[in-house]
Amino acid sequence: MNSDKNSTEQPILASDRQSLAKMIDHTLLKPDATVEMITLLCLEARKFHFASVCVNPVHVKKCAELLSDTDVEVCTTIGFPLGANTTETKVFEAKNALKNGATEIDMVINIGALKDGHTELVARDISAVVAAVHAAGALVKVIIETALLTDDEKILACQIAKQAGADFVKTSTGFSSGGATVHDVALMRQVVGSEMGVKAAGGIRTAEDAKQLITAGANRLGTSAGGKLVQADEHPLPSNPSPDTY
């Protein structure tokens, strides 16, 4: 996230750290992530009681083993990062991840189809994954990749995801030309209302970034800097509904 260069970093009040931690998907999606790095990610998630770890599918089984006795969910990515897999492939990926222990699925939409105006194809793609994931009692977050969309396309993508029964809409993969912005989060929250979650991801590195996005309407944050955020010094978070509100 690109914050105002002149803004002063505002740390987080200790009493708010637990609430913030449960908004964080502790993320490691680098292609060169090693088992040692994934293990450390899980240890940090255990320590801070983050909402989840978010990893590539190859690491799901390891994370599920390491986090089996904790309150930390295992999130993985499907059709990632381009969204250009076939629907059948995305469904297979999702089912395989669930079998290996994933409890949350972050899927990327068919971005090209959305931009071509093929909304029915986009809807079928999302609906198929949602059906497979919900059948296993897990959550679906739909990544719309805001950096590649116009505002009208962002609105349309959120409407389709909501109609398809997804649990969250998510801003970004972190692998495109931009990440989460306050504008996009506010727009997405306006579209989905209180019935869905909004996950901001991409470029969230400071407590100030987190607070701005939460104020805009995010109730989940995808970041690799979770430890830094929850260990910040004392300063209150903005007043905002808890993650369970959405």
Tab-separated table of C-alpha atoms in Angstrom:
chain	number	residue	atom	x	y	z
A	1	MET	CA	0.000	0.000	0.000
A	2	ASN	CA	1.277	3.439	-0.872
A	3	SER	CA	0.841	5.676	2.179
A	4	ASP	CA	1.382	9.431	2.270
A	5	LYS	CA	5.147	9.941	2.452
A	6	ASN	CA	4.636	12.733	4.984
A	7	SER	CA	2.480	10.670	7.343
A	8	THR	CA	3.942	9.692	10.705
A	9	GLU	CA	3.854	6.029	11.652
A	10	GLN	CA	1.211	5.558	14.353
A	11	PRO	CA	1.749	2.447	16.477
A	12	ILE	CA	-1.038	0.295	17.858
A	13	LEU	CA	-2.447	0.225	21.374
A	14	ALA	CA	-1.518	-2.983	23.180
A	15	SER	CA	-5.152	-3.709	24.033
A	16	ASP	CA	-5.991	-3.703	20.314
A	17	ARG	CA	-3.268	-6.116	19.245
A	18	GLN	CA	-5.338	-9.245	19.745
A	19	SER	CA	-8.175	-7.831	17.634
A	20	LEU	CA	-5.727	-6.813	14.925
A	21	ALA	CA	-4.026	-10.218	14.976
A	22	LYS	CA	-7.343	-11.926	14.221
A	23	MET	CA	-7.651	-9.770	11.107
A	24	ILE	CA	-4.288	-10.871	9.700
A	25	ASP	CA	-3.652	-13.595	7.139
A	26	HIS	CA	0.065	-14.141	7.766
A	27	THR	CA	1.279	-14.503	4.207
A	28	LEU	CA	4.171	-16.187	2.412
A	29	LEU	CA	3.523	-16.749	-1.289
A	30	LYS	CA	7.028	-16.366	-2.702
A	31	PRO	CA	7.958	-19.094	-5.181
A	32	ASP	CA	11.246	-19.683	-3.357
A	33	ALA	CA	9.657	-20.249	0.068
A	34	THR	CA	11.445	-23.103	1.843
A	35	VAL	CA	10.125	-25.518	4.458
A	36	GLU	CA	12.143	-23.615	7.044
A	37	MET	CA	10.465	-20.348	6.045
A	38	ILE	CA	7.009	-21.944	6.123
A	39	THR	CA	7.713	-23.416	9.558
A	40	LEU	CA	8.744	-19.997	10.873
A	41	LEU	CA	5.576	-18.494	9.376
A	42	CYS	CA	3.473	-21.011	11.301
A	43	LEU	CA	5.403	-20.456	14.531
A	44	GLU	CA	4.769	-16.716	14.253
A	45	ALA	CA	1.090	-17.343	13.539
A	46	ARG	CA	0.853	-19.542	16.647
A	47	LYS	CA	2.598	-16.921	18.757
A	48	PHE	CA	0.409	-14.006	17.707
A	49	HIS	CA	-2.846	-15.946	17.086
A	50	PHE	CA	-3.264	-14.633	13.558
A	51	ALA	CA	-6.460	-15.427	11.671
A	52	SER	CA	-4.586	-17.661	9.235
A	53	VAL	CA	-1.421	-18.413	7.377
A	54	CYS	CA	-1.743	-17.916	3.624
A	55	VAL	CA	0.553	-20.137	1.576
A	56	ASN	CA	0.786	-21.775	-1.818
A	57	PRO	CA	-0.959	-25.170	-2.141
A	58	VAL	CA	2.275	-27.172	-1.952
A	59	HIS	CA	2.694	-26.039	1.668
A	60	VAL	CA	-0.863	-26.659	2.908
A	61	LYS	CA	-0.269	-30.107	4.377
A	62	LYS	CA	2.777	-28.940	6.345
A	63	CYS	CA	0.904	-25.922	7.715
A	64	ALA	CA	-2.100	-28.043	8.675
A	65	GLU	CA	0.195	-30.327	10.661
A	66	LEU	CA	1.980	-27.460	12.411
A	67	LEU	CA	-1.250	-25.615	13.259
A	68	SER	CA	-3.534	-28.548	14.062
A	69	ASP	CA	-3.796	-27.689	17.764
A	70	THR	CA	-4.230	-23.929	17.308
A	71	ASP	CA	-6.891	-21.353	16.438
A	72	VAL	CA	-5.015	-20.416	13.246
A	73	GLU	CA	-6.680	-21.302	9.934
A	74	VAL	CA	-4.814	-22.580	6.881
A	75	CYS	CA	-5.488	-20.456	3.803
A	76	THR	CA	-4.229	-21.212	0.316
A	77	THR	CA	-4.438	-19.748	-3.158
A	78	ILE	CA	-6.260	-21.154	-6.183
A	79	GLY	CA	-5.805	-20.105	-9.815
A	80	PHE	CA	-2.966	-17.999	-8.503
A	81	PRO	CA	-1.736	-15.471	-9.411
A	82	LEU	CA	-3.232	-14.996	-12.896
A	83	GLY	CA	-6.731	-16.436	-12.521
A	84	ALA	CA	-6.296	-17.913	-15.999
A	85	ASN	CA	-6.793	-21.580	-15.133
A	86	THR	CA	-9.918	-23.358	-16.335
A	87	THR	CA	-12.785	-23.629	-13.895
A	88	GLU	CA	-12.288	-27.393	-13.719
A	89	THR	CA	-8.666	-26.876	-12.714
A	90	LYS	CA	-9.612	-24.362	-10.033
A	91	VAL	CA	-12.189	-26.743	-8.578
A	92	PHE	CA	-9.648	-29.580	-8.559
A	93	GLU	CA	-7.066	-27.327	-6.888
A	94	ALA	CA	-9.588	-26.288	-4.251
A	95	LYS	CA	-10.695	-29.841	-3.476
A	96	ASN	CA	-7.089	-31.022	-3.276
A	97	ALA	CA	-6.182	-28.174	-0.930
A	98	LEU	CA	-9.175	-28.933	1.290
A	99	LYS	CA	-8.166	-32.595	1.390
A	100	ASN	CA	-4.700	-31.539	2.530
A	101	GLY	CA	-6.075	-29.416	5.361
A	102	ALA	CA	-6.906	-25.971	3.989
A	103	THR	CA	-9.831	-24.227	5.667
A	104	GLU	CA	-9.832	-21.011	3.631
A	105	ILE	CA	-9.441	-20.624	-0.138
A	106	ASP	CA	-8.332	-17.428	-1.899
A	107	MET	CA	-9.233	-17.792	-5.588
A	108	VAL	CA	-8.398	-15.442	-8.453
A	109	ILE	CA	-11.182	-14.545	-10.864
A	110	ASN	CA	-10.914	-14.904	-14.634
A	111	ILE	CA	-9.762	-11.331	-15.103
A	112	GLY	CA	-9.690	-11.397	-18.895
A	113	ALA	CA	-13.247	-12.707	-19.063
A	114	LEU	CA	-14.412	-9.895	-16.788
A	115	LYS	CA	-12.746	-7.278	-18.985
A	116	ASP	CA	-14.281	-8.908	-22.076
A	117	GLY	CA	-17.720	-8.538	-20.506
A	118	HIS	CA	-18.250	-12.294	-20.153
A	119	THR	CA	-19.878	-11.949	-16.760
A	120	GLU	CA	-21.674	-15.295	-16.916
A	121	LEU	CA	-18.348	-17.080	-17.363
A	122	VAL	CA	-16.874	-15.203	-14.401
A	123	ALA	CA	-19.922	-16.041	-12.299
A	124	ARG	CA	-19.793	-19.745	-13.190
A	125	ASP	CA	-16.087	-19.855	-12.376
A	126	ILE	CA	-16.595	-18.376	-8.914
A	127	SER	CA	-19.779	-20.326	-8.201
A	128	ALA	CA	-18.122	-23.660	-8.995
A	129	VAL	CA	-15.292	-23.021	-6.547
A	130	VAL	CA	-17.664	-21.661	-3.902
A	131	ALA	CA	-19.832	-24.783	-4.149
A	132	ALA	CA	-16.850	-27.111	-3.750
A	133	VAL	CA	-15.379	-25.167	-0.853
A	134	HIS	CA	-18.622	-24.585	1.030
A	135	ALA	CA	-19.427	-28.297	0.739
A	136	ALA	CA	-16.349	-28.861	2.902
A	137	GLY	CA	-17.338	-26.156	5.385
A	138	ALA	CA	-14.531	-23.812	4.356
A	139	LEU	CA	-14.417	-20.131	3.356
A	140	VAL	CA	-13.862	-18.561	-0.063
A	141	LYS	CA	-12.194	-15.218	-0.701
A	142	VAL	CA	-12.410	-13.937	-4.271
A	143	ILE	CA	-9.384	-11.987	-5.513
A	144	ILE	CA	-10.445	-9.427	-8.108
A	145	GLU	CA	-6.967	-7.895	-8.753
A	146	THR	CA	-7.996	-4.264	-8.431
A	147	ALA	CA	-4.819	-2.880	-10.048
A	148	LEU	CA	-5.972	-4.279	-13.396
A	149	LEU	CA	-9.582	-3.069	-13.214
A	150	THR	CA	-11.499	0.150	-13.678
A	151	ASP	CA	-13.795	1.207	-10.857
A	152	ASP	CA	-16.802	-0.017	-12.833
A	153	GLU	CA	-15.109	-3.401	-13.272
A	154	LYS	CA	-14.285	-3.555	-9.558
A	155	ILE	CA	-17.934	-2.919	-8.733
A	156	LEU	CA	-19.074	-5.574	-11.194
A	157	ALA	CA	-16.564	-8.128	-9.878
A	158	CYS	CA	-17.734	-7.565	-6.307
A	159	GLN	CA	-21.380	-7.883	-7.332
A	160	ILE	CA	-20.665	-11.180	-9.101
A	161	ALA	CA	-18.702	-12.558	-6.145
A	162	LYS	CA	-21.472	-11.579	-3.756
A	163	GLN	CA	-24.148	-13.162	-5.937
A	164	ALA	CA	-22.039	-16.333	-6.200
A	165	GLY	CA	-22.059	-16.691	-2.422
A	166	ALA	CA	-18.395	-15.976	-1.701
A	167	ASP	CA	-17.471	-15.079	1.865
A	168	PHE	CA	-14.953	-12.324	1.079
A	169	VAL	CA	-13.756	-10.172	-1.758
A	170	LYS	CA	-10.018	-9.508	-1.810
A	171	THR	CA	-8.151	-6.680	-3.491
A	172	SER	CA	-4.991	-8.207	-4.861
A	173	THR	CA	-2.629	-11.115	-5.374
A	174	GLY	CA	0.443	-9.044	-4.559
A	175	PHE	CA	1.949	-10.162	-7.875
A	176	SER	CA	0.431	-7.502	-10.141
A	177	SER	CA	1.179	-3.819	-10.667
A	178	GLY	CA	-0.334	-2.646	-7.391
A	179	GLY	CA	-1.786	-3.708	-4.068
A	180	ALA	CA	-4.467	-2.570	-1.665
A	181	THR	CA	-5.569	1.056	-1.609
A	182	VAL	CA	-7.951	2.888	0.687
A	183	HIS	CA	-10.055	3.882	-2.324
A	184	ASP	CA	-10.485	0.314	-3.515
A	185	VAL	CA	-11.279	-1.085	-0.076
A	186	ALA	CA	-13.893	1.618	0.525
A	187	LEU	CA	-15.440	0.958	-2.889
A	188	MET	CA	-15.546	-2.791	-2.319
A	189	ARG	CA	-17.102	-2.379	1.126
A	190	GLN	CA	-19.728	-0.060	-0.341
A	191	VAL	CA	-20.659	-2.701	-2.925
A	192	VAL	CA	-20.770	-5.781	-0.690
A	193	GLY	CA	-22.172	-4.082	2.403
A	194	SER	CA	-22.024	-5.869	5.744
A	195	GLU	CA	-22.892	-9.272	4.277
A	196	MET	CA	-19.351	-10.126	3.152
A	197	GLY	CA	-15.804	-9.652	4.318
A	198	VAL	CA	-13.295	-7.437	2.543
A	199	LYS	CA	-9.657	-8.519	2.510
A	200	ALA	CA	-6.972	-5.975	1.705
A	201	ALA	CA	-3.707	-7.434	0.446
A	202	GLY	CA	-0.561	-6.153	-1.180
A	203	GLY	CA	1.833	-3.557	0.217
A	204	ILE	CA	0.561	-3.500	3.821
A	205	ARG	CA	3.771	-2.891	5.742
A	206	THR	CA	3.035	-0.457	8.573
A	207	ALA	CA	0.534	0.088	11.360
A	208	GLU	CA	-0.623	3.224	9.566
A	209	ASP	CA	-1.359	1.203	6.420
A	210	ALA	CA	-3.391	-1.252	8.496
A	211	LYS	CA	-5.386	1.436	10.273
A	212	GLN	CA	-6.260	3.274	7.070
A	213	LEU	CA	-7.488	0.092	5.408
A	214	ILE	CA	-9.488	-1.009	8.452
A	215	THR	CA	-11.104	2.424	8.608
A	216	ALA	CA	-11.991	2.099	4.907
A	217	GLY	CA	-13.777	-1.196	5.548
A	218	ALA	CA	-11.285	-4.058	5.519
A	219	ASN	CA	-11.779	-6.765	8.123
A	220	ARG	CA	-8.994	-9.039	6.923
A	221	LEU	CA	-5.446	-8.042	5.982
A	222	GLY	CA	-3.095	-10.139	3.880
A	223	THR	CA	0.464	-9.239	4.822
A	224	SER	CA	3.881	-10.684	5.498
A	225	ALA	CA	4.489	-7.959	8.090
A	226	GLY	CA	1.979	-9.169	10.678
A	227	GLY	CA	4.554	-9.570	13.422
A	228	LYS	CA	5.697	-5.992	12.975
A	229	LEU	CA	2.128	-4.689	13.056
A	230	VAL	CA	1.054	-6.417	16.262
A	231	GLN	CA	4.288	-5.582	18.077
A	232	ALA	CA	3.965	-1.852	17.417
A	233	ASP	CA	3.977	0.546	20.358
A	234	GLU	CA	0.848	1.953	21.930
A	235	HIS	CA	-1.661	3.891	19.859
A	236	PRO	CA	-5.355	3.097	19.355
A	237	LEU	CA	-6.744	1.416	16.284
A	238	PRO	CA	-9.653	3.174	14.549
A	239	SER	CA	-13.078	2.267	15.832
A	240	ASN	CA	-14.454	-0.361	13.470
A	241	PRO	CA	-16.688	-3.442	13.727
A	242	SER	CA	-14.928	-6.642	14.745
A	243	PRO	CA	-14.083	-9.225	12.055
A	244	ASP	CA	-17.028	-11.322	13.201
A	245	THR	CA	-19.452	-8.530	12.279
A	246	TYR	CA	-19.142	-9.192	8.555
